[in-house]
Amino acid sequence: MNDIRRTILWVIFAFSLVLLWDKWQVHNGQKATFFPVPQAQTAKSPASAASSDASVPTASAAAGTGASDVPGAAAPAAPAAVPRQDVVITSDVLRLTFDSEGGSLKHAELLQYFDKSTPPQPVVLFDDSATHKYFGQTGLIGGTFPTHKTAMTVQPGARELKDGQDSVQLRFESAEVGGVKLIKTYTVKRGAYDVTVQHDVVNNSGAAVNPRLYMQLVRDNTESGDQTPFYSTFTGPAVYTTEKKYQKVTFKDIDNNKVSIEKTSDAGFVAMVQHYFASAWLLADGTQRENFVNKVGDKLYAAGMITPVGTVEPGQTKSVSARLFAGPQVEPMLEKLAPGLELVKDYGWLTILAKPLYWLLSELHKFIGNWGWSIVALVLLLKIAFYWFNAKAYGSMAKMKAINPRIQEMRERLKDKPQQMQQEMMRIYREEKVNPMGGCLPILIQMPVFMALYWVLQSSVEIRNAPWIGWIHDLSVPDPFFILPLLMTLSSLLQTALNPAPPDPMQAKLMWIMPLMFSVMFFFFPAGLVLYWLTNNILSIAQQWIINTRMGVPPQFNLPKFK
């Protein structure tokens, strides 16, 4: 009974190691050993392999259009050749490069965020380089119509958002394909990461047409540069509908044709998610759309939507407006853009606790103005909120420490009589009114809250590039001089020294080895996470010291005795 608390701590420790091993396996592209992800039911993607160009989606049979309607390599091109060119448009937060072939987005720089590997260069989200492919594409299907492969002409206009301007526009116009012209107008607004894309479908043929507009995000399966060896965040497509809410799709499930998403909806979005950043196509609620996720090439994957344009009579023009988001996962901004978009910042099963903790951290930052000190303040508030629980735990530990000499003497005296030793131990506990579980249960109650805070700090892009003091210039990367991890290690050892020494000498040695093993991980963790743990340790030590003193159990350091 005396060792129950330590047994539970060992179980927690072992479980943590299992989780870390699984994360390591996933990070290195292997299957999770102990907690594999359940395989989804096989479902065919709306994008069919029937098209000779897999990058152009097809409308499914449910949408009333077959694969034969999709232009392939043999489809008629624009009548006149248009020189291909890149067009750059810049706002205060975005620098976007478009390809005149299809008017597609091929490069996007987030000017307010710096790349960790090449500071002060901005973060690149969309890209068309030798090492990374990531595009935003739109076009028409349902007949011989312009697609994202169709050459387009760039219309004259401003390319940079000037002082005093609220927006700047970029306009692409295709030649007629099958008598139909597609005009794309991108509107980039000041301070906004969502770009409005208006599609004008002009029918100059002699017959009515009924095209469908597709919007897709295409990227490879490489992870972002924000991953670390000890934890891995989700990278890949996601679909949100009112019916099934937020659904993540792994690249491996796409490879194995094991994708199960809500195919049709009149609300929601499709997205590509990675650590800290995301992109998404957004349509107005009430607009019917068909969602698809599929593979379009070697290590290239697409997530998108198909929506009907409606019947366009000869000489008529119809328009469909959408928004393309490309930016950071800042919750308040995402919540304003579309319902459920904030879910791309994934807290997993701890969302119900993580969201209020994030809100509190953000409110503290508004007042303090420094994310490092905001983390310290948040941990302080949590310690105050859980003061009673911690007081009970440390009070129980102080009582255990006070009777520890008596327990040790009894164990030595009755070491050959285990049954009598157990009975005597229970008698001592009853006389001294000590609950051996009293130091463990309050800590277990608090664990979900502190785990949720861990994921808040890991997922919040606001911590990225955020300085604290002195040598800490970025709370999202490891401490360059390992000062915080060393302090974390020392504080963990101090906590162990203040706790009652286990009666069993082997357990006593292991209790000193545990914090050292945990501390190794913190040398690779982001500085913000280490600061959070260090602050929690320091406050716990202070509270334990005060409670021990008040209970007449002067703090004593139980140093290890290794032979």
Coordinates of C-alpha atoms in Angstrom, one line a residue:
M1 CA 0.0 0.0 0.0
N2 CA 2.9 2.3 0.8
D3 CA 4.2 1.9 -2.8
I4 CA 0.9 2.5 -4.6
R5 CA 1.6 6.1 -5.4
R6 CA 5.0 5.3 -6.9
T7 CA 3.5 2.4 -8.9
I8 CA 1.0 4.8 -10.5
L9 CA 3.8 7.2 -11.3
W10 CA 5.7 4.4 -13.0
V11 CA 2.7 3.5 -15.0
I12 CA 2.4 7.1 -16.2
F13 CA 6.1 7.1 -17.0
A14 CA 5.9 3.9 -19.0
F15 CA 2.8 5.1 -20.8
S16 CA 4.6 8.4 -21.7
L17 CA 7.5 6.4 -23.1
V18 CA 5.0 4.3 -25.3
L19 CA 3.4 7.5 -26.6
L20 CA 6.8 9.0 -27.4
W21 CA 7.9 5.8 -29.2
D22 CA 4.7 5.9 -31.3
K23 CA 5.3 9.6 -32.2
W24 CA 8.9 8.7 -33.2
Q25 CA 7.6 5.9 -35.4
V26 CA 5.0 8.2 -37.1
H27 CA 7.6 11.0 -37.5
N28 CA 9.9 8.6 -39.4
G29 CA 7.1 7.4 -41.7
Q30 CA 6.5 4.1 -39.9
K31 CA 3.2 2.7 -38.5
A32 CA 2.4 3.4 -34.9
T33 CA 3.4 0.4 -32.9
F34 CA 1.1 0.5 -30.0
F35 CA -1.7 2.9 -31.1
P36 CA -2.2 2.5 -34.8
V37 CA -4.7 4.8 -36.5
P38 CA -7.9 2.9 -37.4
Q39 CA -8.3 2.4 -41.2
A40 CA -11.2 4.2 -42.7
Q41 CA -13.7 2.5 -44.9
T42 CA -12.7 2.4 -48.6
A43 CA -14.5 5.0 -50.6
K44 CA -14.0 6.2 -54.2
S45 CA -12.9 9.7 -54.7
P46 CA -14.9 12.0 -57.0
A47 CA -11.8 12.6 -59.0
S48 CA -11.6 9.6 -61.3
A49 CA -8.6 8.2 -63.0
A50 CA -10.5 8.1 -66.2
S51 CA -9.1 11.5 -67.2
S52 CA -5.9 11.5 -69.1
D53 CA -4.8 14.4 -66.9
A54 CA -5.2 13.3 -63.3
S55 CA -4.6 16.8 -62.0
V56 CA -8.0 17.9 -63.5
P57 CA -10.8 16.5 -61.3
T58 CA -13.9 14.8 -62.6
A59 CA -17.5 15.2 -61.5
S60 CA -18.8 12.0 -60.0
A61 CA -21.9 10.2 -61.2
A62 CA -23.7 11.6 -58.2
A63 CA -23.2 15.1 -59.6
G64 CA -24.6 14.1 -63.0
T65 CA -21.4 14.3 -65.0
G66 CA -19.2 11.5 -66.2
A67 CA -15.5 11.3 -66.7
S68 CA -16.1 11.7 -70.5
D69 CA -16.8 15.3 -69.8
V70 CA -13.4 16.1 -68.6
P71 CA -10.8 17.5 -70.9
G72 CA -7.7 15.4 -71.3
A73 CA -4.5 15.7 -73.2
A74 CA -6.3 15.5 -76.5
A75 CA -8.8 18.3 -75.6
P76 CA -8.8 21.3 -77.8
A77 CA -6.5 24.1 -76.5
A78 CA -6.9 27.8 -76.8
P79 CA -6.9 29.0 -80.4
A80 CA -3.9 31.3 -80.0
A81 CA -0.7 30.6 -78.1
V82 CA -0.1 32.9 -75.1
P83 CA 3.4 33.4 -73.7
R84 CA 3.6 31.8 -70.2
Q85 CA 4.7 34.1 -67.4
D86 CA 4.7 34.5 -63.6
V87 CA 2.9 37.4 -62.1
V88 CA 3.7 38.6 -58.5
I89 CA 1.2 40.6 -56.4
T90 CA 2.0 41.9 -52.9
S91 CA 0.0 43.1 -49.9
D92 CA 1.2 43.9 -46.4
V93 CA 1.0 40.3 -45.3
L94 CA 1.3 38.2 -48.6
R95 CA 3.5 38.0 -51.6
L96 CA 1.7 35.8 -54.2
T97 CA 3.1 34.4 -57.4
F98 CA 0.6 33.3 -60.1
D99 CA 1.2 31.2 -63.2
S100 CA -0.5 32.5 -66.4
E101 CA -1.1 28.8 -67.2
G102 CA -4.6 28.5 -65.7
G103 CA -4.1 31.6 -63.5
S104 CA -3.0 29.3 -60.6
L105 CA -1.3 30.2 -57.4
K106 CA 2.1 28.6 -57.4
H107 CA 4.0 30.5 -54.7
A108 CA 2.9 32.2 -51.5
E109 CA 5.1 34.0 -48.9
L110 CA 3.7 35.0 -45.5
L111 CA 5.6 38.2 -44.9
Q112 CA 4.8 38.4 -41.2
Y113 CA 6.4 35.0 -40.4
F114 CA 10.0 34.0 -40.9
D115 CA 11.4 30.7 -42.1
K116 CA 13.3 29.0 -39.2
S117 CA 16.0 27.6 -41.5
T118 CA 16.6 30.8 -43.5
P119 CA 15.7 33.8 -41.4
P120 CA 14.8 36.5 -42.1
Q121 CA 13.3 35.0 -45.3
P122 CA 9.5 34.7 -45.0
V123 CA 7.6 31.4 -44.6
V124 CA 6.8 29.9 -48.0
L125 CA 3.5 28.1 -48.1
F126 CA 2.6 27.5 -51.7
D127 CA 5.6 26.6 -53.8
D128 CA 6.8 25.2 -57.2
S129 CA 10.4 24.2 -56.5
A130 CA 12.5 21.1 -56.9
T131 CA 11.9 20.2 -53.3
H132 CA 8.3 21.2 -52.7
K133 CA 5.1 21.4 -54.7
Y134 CA 2.0 23.2 -53.5
F135 CA -0.6 24.9 -55.7
G136 CA -4.0 26.5 -55.6
Q137 CA -5.9 25.7 -58.8
T138 CA -9.4 26.3 -60.3
G139 CA -11.1 25.5 -63.6
L140 CA -14.2 24.2 -65.4
I141 CA -15.3 20.7 -66.0
G142 CA -18.4 19.1 -67.6
G143 CA -17.3 19.7 -71.2
T144 CA -14.5 21.2 -73.3
F145 CA -13.9 24.2 -71.1
P146 CA -10.9 26.1 -69.7
T147 CA -9.1 24.4 -66.9
H148 CA -6.0 25.2 -64.7
K149 CA -4.0 23.9 -67.7
T150 CA -5.4 26.5 -70.1
A151 CA -3.1 29.4 -71.1
M152 CA -4.5 32.8 -69.9
T153 CA -3.7 36.4 -70.6
V154 CA -2.8 38.7 -67.7
Q155 CA -4.8 42.0 -67.7
P156 CA -3.0 45.3 -66.9
G157 CA -3.2 46.6 -63.4
A158 CA -1.5 47.4 -60.1
R159 CA 0.7 44.6 -58.6
E160 CA 1.3 46.0 -55.2
L161 CA -0.9 47.3 -52.4
K162 CA 0.0 51.0 -51.9
D163 CA -0.4 53.1 -48.8
G164 CA -4.0 54.2 -48.5
Q165 CA -5.3 51.3 -50.6
D166 CA -7.5 48.6 -49.1
S167 CA -7.1 46.1 -51.9
V168 CA -5.4 45.2 -55.1
Q169 CA -6.7 43.0 -58.0
L170 CA -5.2 40.7 -60.5
R171 CA -7.2 39.5 -63.5
F172 CA -6.6 36.5 -65.8
E173 CA -8.6 35.9 -69.0
S174 CA -8.6 32.8 -71.1
A175 CA -9.2 32.5 -74.8
E176 CA -12.4 30.7 -75.8
V177 CA -12.3 26.9 -75.3
G178 CA -15.3 25.3 -76.8
G179 CA -16.8 28.8 -77.1
V180 CA -16.5 29.4 -73.4
K181 CA -14.2 31.9 -71.8
L182 CA -13.1 31.9 -68.1
I183 CA -12.1 35.1 -66.3
K184 CA -10.5 34.9 -62.9
T185 CA -10.2 38.0 -60.7
Y186 CA -8.1 37.7 -57.5
T187 CA -8.7 40.4 -54.9
V188 CA -6.1 40.7 -52.2
K189 CA -7.1 42.8 -49.2
R190 CA -5.0 44.7 -46.6
G191 CA -4.1 42.6 -43.5
A192 CA -6.1 39.6 -44.9
Y193 CA -4.9 36.1 -45.6
D194 CA -8.0 35.2 -47.5
V195 CA -8.0 36.1 -51.2
T196 CA -11.4 36.5 -53.0
V197 CA -11.5 34.7 -56.4
Q198 CA -14.3 35.6 -58.7
H199 CA -14.9 33.2 -61.7
D200 CA -16.8 34.7 -64.6
V201 CA -17.9 32.1 -67.1
V202 CA -18.7 33.7 -70.5
N203 CA -20.6 31.7 -73.1
N204 CA -19.8 32.9 -76.6
S205 CA -20.9 29.6 -78.2
G206 CA -24.2 29.1 -80.0
A207 CA -25.6 26.7 -77.4
A208 CA -26.3 26.6 -73.7
V209 CA -23.6 25.1 -71.5
N210 CA -23.7 23.7 -68.0
P211 CA -20.1 23.8 -66.6
R212 CA -19.0 23.0 -63.1
L213 CA -16.3 24.9 -61.3
Y214 CA -13.6 23.0 -59.4
M215 CA -11.3 24.5 -56.7
Q216 CA -8.5 22.4 -55.5
L217 CA -5.3 22.4 -53.4
V218 CA -2.5 20.3 -54.7
R219 CA 0.6 19.5 -52.7
D220 CA 3.2 16.8 -52.1
N221 CA 3.5 14.8 -48.9
T222 CA 6.6 16.5 -47.4
E223 CA 6.3 17.7 -43.9
S224 CA 6.9 21.3 -42.9
G225 CA 10.2 22.4 -41.4
D226 CA 8.5 23.0 -38.0
Q227 CA 8.6 19.3 -36.8
T228 CA 10.9 18.1 -34.1
P229 CA 12.1 14.5 -33.4
F230 CA 10.0 14.0 -30.3
Y231 CA 6.6 15.0 -31.6
S232 CA 4.9 15.1 -34.9
T233 CA 1.8 17.2 -36.0
F234 CA -0.6 16.4 -38.7
T235 CA 0.2 17.2 -42.3
G236 CA -2.4 16.6 -45.0
P237 CA -5.9 17.3 -46.4
A238 CA -8.9 18.0 -44.2
V239 CA -12.6 18.4 -45.0
Y240 CA -15.3 20.1 -43.0
T241 CA -19.0 19.6 -43.5
T242 CA -22.0 20.2 -41.3
E243 CA -22.8 16.5 -41.5
K244 CA -19.5 15.0 -40.4
K245 CA -17.7 18.0 -39.1
Y246 CA -13.9 18.0 -39.3
Q247 CA -12.3 15.1 -41.0
K248 CA -8.5 14.6 -41.5
V249 CA -7.2 12.4 -44.3
T250 CA -3.7 11.0 -44.2
F251 CA -1.6 10.7 -47.3
K252 CA -1.2 7.0 -46.6
D253 CA -5.0 6.5 -46.7
I254 CA -5.2 8.2 -50.0
D255 CA -2.4 5.9 -51.4
N256 CA -4.4 2.9 -50.2
N257 CA -7.7 4.2 -51.5
K258 CA -9.0 4.2 -47.9
V259 CA -10.6 7.7 -47.9
S260 CA -14.0 8.2 -46.2
I261 CA -15.3 11.8 -46.3
E262 CA -18.7 13.4 -46.7
K263 CA -18.9 13.8 -50.5
T264 CA -21.7 16.3 -50.8
S265 CA -22.6 19.3 -48.7
D266 CA -23.9 22.8 -48.9
A267 CA -21.5 24.2 -46.3
G268 CA -17.9 23.7 -45.1
F269 CA -14.5 23.8 -46.6
V270 CA -11.5 21.8 -47.9
A271 CA -8.1 22.4 -46.5
M272 CA -4.4 21.4 -46.5
V273 CA -3.0 21.5 -43.0
Q274 CA 0.5 21.5 -41.6
H275 CA 2.1 22.7 -38.4
Y276 CA 1.2 26.3 -37.7
F277 CA -0.1 27.1 -41.2
A278 CA -3.0 26.0 -43.5
S279 CA -4.7 26.7 -46.8
A280 CA -8.4 26.3 -47.6
W281 CA -11.0 26.9 -50.2
L282 CA -14.1 28.6 -48.9
L283 CA -17.5 28.8 -50.5
A284 CA -20.5 30.7 -49.2
D285 CA -22.8 28.6 -47.0
G286 CA -25.8 27.3 -48.9
T287 CA -23.7 26.7 -52.0
Q288 CA -24.0 23.1 -53.1
R289 CA -20.6 21.4 -53.6
E290 CA -19.0 18.0 -54.0
N291 CA -15.9 17.3 -52.0
F292 CA -13.0 15.2 -53.2
V293 CA -9.6 14.0 -51.9
N294 CA -7.3 12.0 -54.3
K295 CA -3.9 11.4 -55.6
V296 CA -3.0 13.3 -58.8
G297 CA 0.6 12.3 -59.4
D298 CA 3.8 10.9 -58.0
K299 CA 3.6 12.0 -54.3
L300 CA 1.1 14.7 -55.3
Y301 CA -2.3 14.9 -53.6
A302 CA -5.4 17.0 -54.2
A303 CA -8.2 18.2 -51.9
G304 CA -11.0 20.2 -53.5
M305 CA -14.6 21.0 -54.2
I306 CA -16.8 21.0 -57.3
T307 CA -19.7 23.3 -57.5
P308 CA -22.3 23.9 -60.3
V309 CA -22.1 27.1 -62.2
G310 CA -25.6 26.6 -63.6
T311 CA -26.9 26.8 -67.2
V312 CA -25.2 29.6 -69.1
E313 CA -27.1 30.6 -72.2
P314 CA -25.4 31.9 -75.4
G315 CA -24.1 35.4 -74.9
Q316 CA -24.6 35.1 -71.1
T317 CA -22.1 35.4 -68.2
K318 CA -22.4 33.7 -64.9
S319 CA -20.2 34.2 -61.8
V320 CA -19.1 32.1 -58.9
S321 CA -17.1 33.7 -56.1
A322 CA -14.9 31.8 -53.6
R323 CA -12.1 32.6 -51.2
L324 CA -8.7 31.0 -51.0
F325 CA -7.1 31.2 -47.5
A326 CA -3.4 30.8 -47.1
G327 CA -2.0 31.8 -43.7
P328 CA -1.3 31.1 -40.1
Q329 CA -3.5 29.1 -37.7
V330 CA -4.6 32.1 -35.6
E331 CA -7.9 31.0 -34.0
P332 CA -9.8 34.3 -33.7
M333 CA -9.0 35.0 -37.4
L334 CA -10.0 31.5 -38.5
E335 CA -13.3 31.6 -36.5
K336 CA -14.3 34.8 -38.4
L337 CA -13.5 33.5 -41.8
A338 CA -15.7 30.3 -41.7
P339 CA -17.4 28.1 -39.2
G340 CA -15.1 25.3 -38.1
L341 CA -12.0 26.6 -39.8
E342 CA -10.3 27.1 -36.5
L343 CA -10.3 23.2 -36.2
V344 CA -7.3 23.1 -38.6
K345 CA -5.4 24.0 -35.4
D346 CA -5.8 20.5 -34.0
Y347 CA -5.8 19.8 -30.2
G348 CA -7.1 16.3 -30.6
W349 CA -9.2 14.9 -27.7
L350 CA -8.1 17.7 -25.4
T351 CA -9.9 20.4 -27.5
I352 CA -12.5 21.0 -24.8
L353 CA -9.8 22.0 -22.3
A354 CA -7.2 23.5 -24.8
K355 CA -9.5 26.1 -26.3
P356 CA -10.3 28.0 -23.1
L357 CA -6.6 27.7 -22.1
Y358 CA -5.6 29.3 -25.4
W359 CA -8.2 32.0 -24.9
L360 CA -6.8 32.8 -21.4
L361 CA -3.2 32.8 -22.8
S362 CA -4.2 35.2 -25.5
E363 CA -6.0 37.5 -23.1
L364 CA -2.9 37.5 -20.8
H365 CA -0.7 38.4 -23.8
K366 CA -2.9 41.4 -24.6
F367 CA -2.2 42.7 -21.1
I368 CA 1.5 41.6 -20.8
G369 CA 2.7 41.9 -24.4
N370 CA 5.3 39.1 -24.2
W371 CA 4.4 35.5 -24.9
G372 CA 7.1 34.2 -22.6
W373 CA 5.8 36.1 -19.6
S374 CA 2.3 35.3 -20.6
I375 CA 3.2 31.5 -20.3
V376 CA 4.6 32.2 -16.9
A377 CA 1.5 34.1 -15.8
L378 CA -0.8 31.4 -17.1
V379 CA 1.0 28.6 -15.2
L380 CA 0.8 30.8 -12.1
L381 CA -3.0 31.2 -12.5
L382 CA -3.4 27.5 -13.0
K383 CA -1.3 26.8 -9.8
I384 CA -3.6 29.2 -7.9
A385 CA -6.7 27.5 -9.3
F386 CA -5.4 24.1 -8.3
Y387 CA -3.9 25.3 -5.0
W388 CA -6.3 23.3 -2.9
F389 CA -5.6 20.1 -4.8
N390 CA -1.8 20.6 -4.6
A391 CA -2.1 21.5 -0.9
K392 CA -3.8 18.2 -0.2
A393 CA -1.1 16.3 -2.2
Y394 CA 1.8 18.0 -0.6
G395 CA 0.2 17.8 2.8
S396 CA -0.1 14.0 2.4
M397 CA 3.4 13.8 1.2
A398 CA 4.6 15.8 4.2
K399 CA 2.8 13.4 6.5
M400 CA 4.4 10.5 4.7
K401 CA 7.8 12.1 5.1
A402 CA 7.2 12.6 8.8
I403 CA 6.4 9.0 9.5
N404 CA 9.0 7.7 7.0
P405 CA 11.6 6.9 9.7
R406 CA 9.0 4.9 11.6
I407 CA 8.1 3.0 8.4
Q408 CA 11.7 2.4 7.6
E409 CA 12.4 0.9 11.1
M410 CA 9.3 -1.3 10.9
R411 CA 10.3 -2.6 7.4
E412 CA 13.7 -3.4 8.6
R413 CA 12.4 -5.1 11.8
L414 CA 9.8 -7.2 9.9
K415 CA 11.5 -7.7 6.6
D416 CA 11.2 -11.5 6.9
K417 CA 7.5 -11.3 7.7
P418 CA 5.8 -9.6 4.7
Q419 CA 2.2 -10.2 5.9
Q420 CA 2.8 -8.8 9.3
M421 CA 4.8 -5.9 7.8
Q422 CA 1.7 -5.0 5.6
Q423 CA -0.6 -5.2 8.6
E424 CA 1.7 -3.0 10.7
M425 CA 2.0 -0.5 7.9
M426 CA -1.8 -0.2 7.6
R427 CA -2.0 0.3 11.4
I428 CA 0.5 3.2 11.3
Y429 CA -1.4 4.8 8.4
R430 CA -4.6 4.6 10.4
E431 CA -3.0 6.0 13.6
E432 CA -1.4 8.9 11.8
K433 CA -4.4 9.5 9.5
V434 CA -2.2 9.2 6.4
N435 CA -3.6 8.2 3.0
P436 CA -0.9 6.8 0.8
M437 CA -2.9 7.8 -2.3
G438 CA -3.3 11.4 -1.1
G439 CA -0.2 12.6 -2.8
C440 CA -1.1 11.0 -6.2
L441 CA -4.8 11.6 -6.9
P442 CA -4.7 15.4 -6.9
I443 CA -1.9 15.3 -9.3
L444 CA -3.8 12.9 -11.6
I445 CA -6.8 15.2 -11.6
Q446 CA -4.7 18.1 -12.9
M447 CA -2.8 16.1 -15.6
P448 CA -5.4 16.6 -18.4
V449 CA -5.3 20.4 -17.9
F450 CA -1.5 20.6 -18.1
M451 CA -1.5 18.2 -21.1
A452 CA -3.9 20.5 -22.8
L453 CA -1.7 23.5 -22.1
Y454 CA 1.2 21.5 -23.6
W455 CA -0.7 21.1 -26.9
V456 CA -1.7 24.8 -26.8
L457 CA 1.9 25.8 -26.7
Q458 CA 2.9 23.3 -29.3
S459 CA 0.2 24.3 -31.8
S460 CA 0.0 28.1 -31.4
V461 CA 1.7 29.9 -34.2
E462 CA 1.8 33.1 -32.1
I463 CA 4.7 31.5 -30.1
R464 CA 6.6 31.1 -33.4
N465 CA 9.4 33.7 -33.7
A466 CA 8.2 35.2 -30.4
P467 CA 11.1 36.2 -28.1
W468 CA 11.1 36.0 -24.3
I469 CA 14.3 37.4 -22.6
G470 CA 18.0 37.6 -23.4
W471 CA 19.1 34.6 -25.4
I472 CA 15.6 33.3 -26.1
H473 CA 14.7 34.8 -29.4
D474 CA 12.1 32.2 -30.5
L475 CA 9.9 30.3 -28.1
S476 CA 9.0 27.7 -30.7
V477 CA 12.6 26.4 -31.1
P478 CA 14.9 24.7 -28.6
D479 CA 17.0 26.9 -26.2
P480 CA 20.2 27.5 -28.2
F481 CA 22.4 27.3 -25.0
F482 CA 20.3 24.6 -23.2
I483 CA 20.0 26.9 -20.1
L484 CA 16.2 26.3 -19.7
P485 CA 16.5 22.5 -20.0
L486 CA 19.4 22.5 -17.5
L487 CA 17.3 24.5 -15.0
M488 CA 14.4 22.2 -15.7
T489 CA 16.6 19.2 -14.9
L490 CA 17.8 20.8 -11.7
S491 CA 14.3 21.7 -10.6
S492 CA 13.1 18.1 -11.2
L493 CA 16.0 16.7 -9.1
L494 CA 15.2 19.2 -6.4
Q495 CA 11.5 18.0 -6.4
T496 CA 12.7 14.4 -6.0
A497 CA 15.0 15.4 -3.1
L498 CA 12.1 17.0 -1.3
N499 CA 9.8 14.0 -1.7
P500 CA 9.7 11.2 0.9
A501 CA 12.4 8.6 0.1
P502 CA 10.9 5.2 -1.0
P503 CA 11.5 2.5 1.6
D504 CA 12.9 0.2 -1.1
P505 CA 16.5 1.1 -2.0
M506 CA 16.0 0.1 -5.7
Q507 CA 12.9 2.3 -6.0
A508 CA 14.8 5.1 -4.4
K509 CA 17.4 4.9 -7.1
L510 CA 14.8 4.7 -9.9
M511 CA 13.1 7.8 -8.5
W512 CA 16.3 9.7 -9.2
I513 CA 16.7 8.2 -12.7
M514 CA 13.2 9.1 -13.8
P515 CA 13.6 12.9 -13.9
L516 CA 17.0 12.5 -15.6
M517 CA 15.4 10.4 -18.4
F518 CA 12.5 12.8 -18.8
S519 CA 14.9 15.8 -18.9
V520 CA 16.7 14.4 -21.9
M521 CA 13.6 15.1 -24.0
F522 CA 13.4 18.7 -22.9
F523 CA 16.8 19.5 -24.5
F524 CA 15.0 19.0 -27.9
F525 CA 11.6 20.6 -26.9
P526 CA 10.7 24.2 -27.9
A527 CA 11.8 26.8 -25.3
G528 CA 8.2 27.8 -24.7
L529 CA 7.3 24.2 -23.6
V530 CA 10.4 24.0 -21.4
L531 CA 9.6 27.4 -19.8
Y532 CA 6.1 26.1 -19.0
W533 CA 7.4 23.0 -17.3
L534 CA 10.2 24.9 -15.5
T535 CA 7.7 27.5 -14.2
N536 CA 5.4 24.7 -13.0
N537 CA 8.3 23.0 -11.2
I538 CA 9.4 26.1 -9.4
L539 CA 5.9 27.0 -8.2
S540 CA 5.4 23.4 -7.1
I541 CA 8.7 23.4 -5.1
A542 CA 7.7 26.7 -3.5
Q543 CA 4.3 25.4 -2.5
Q544 CA 5.7 22.1 -1.2
W545 CA 8.3 23.9 0.8
I546 CA 5.7 26.2 2.5
I547 CA 3.3 23.4 3.3
N548 CA 6.1 21.2 4.7
T549 CA 7.2 24.0 7.0
R550 CA 3.7 24.8 8.2
M551 CA 3.2 21.1 9.1
G552 CA 6.3 21.0 11.1
V553 CA 8.2 18.9 8.6
P554 CA 11.3 21.0 7.8
P555 CA 12.4 20.5 4.2
Q556 CA 15.1 17.8 4.0
F557 CA 16.9 16.7 0.9
N558 CA 16.8 12.9 0.4
L559 CA 19.9 12.5 -1.6
P560 CA 20.4 9.2 -3.5
K561 CA 22.7 6.6 -2.1
F562 CA 24.3 4.8 -5.1
K563 CA 26.8 2.1 -4.4

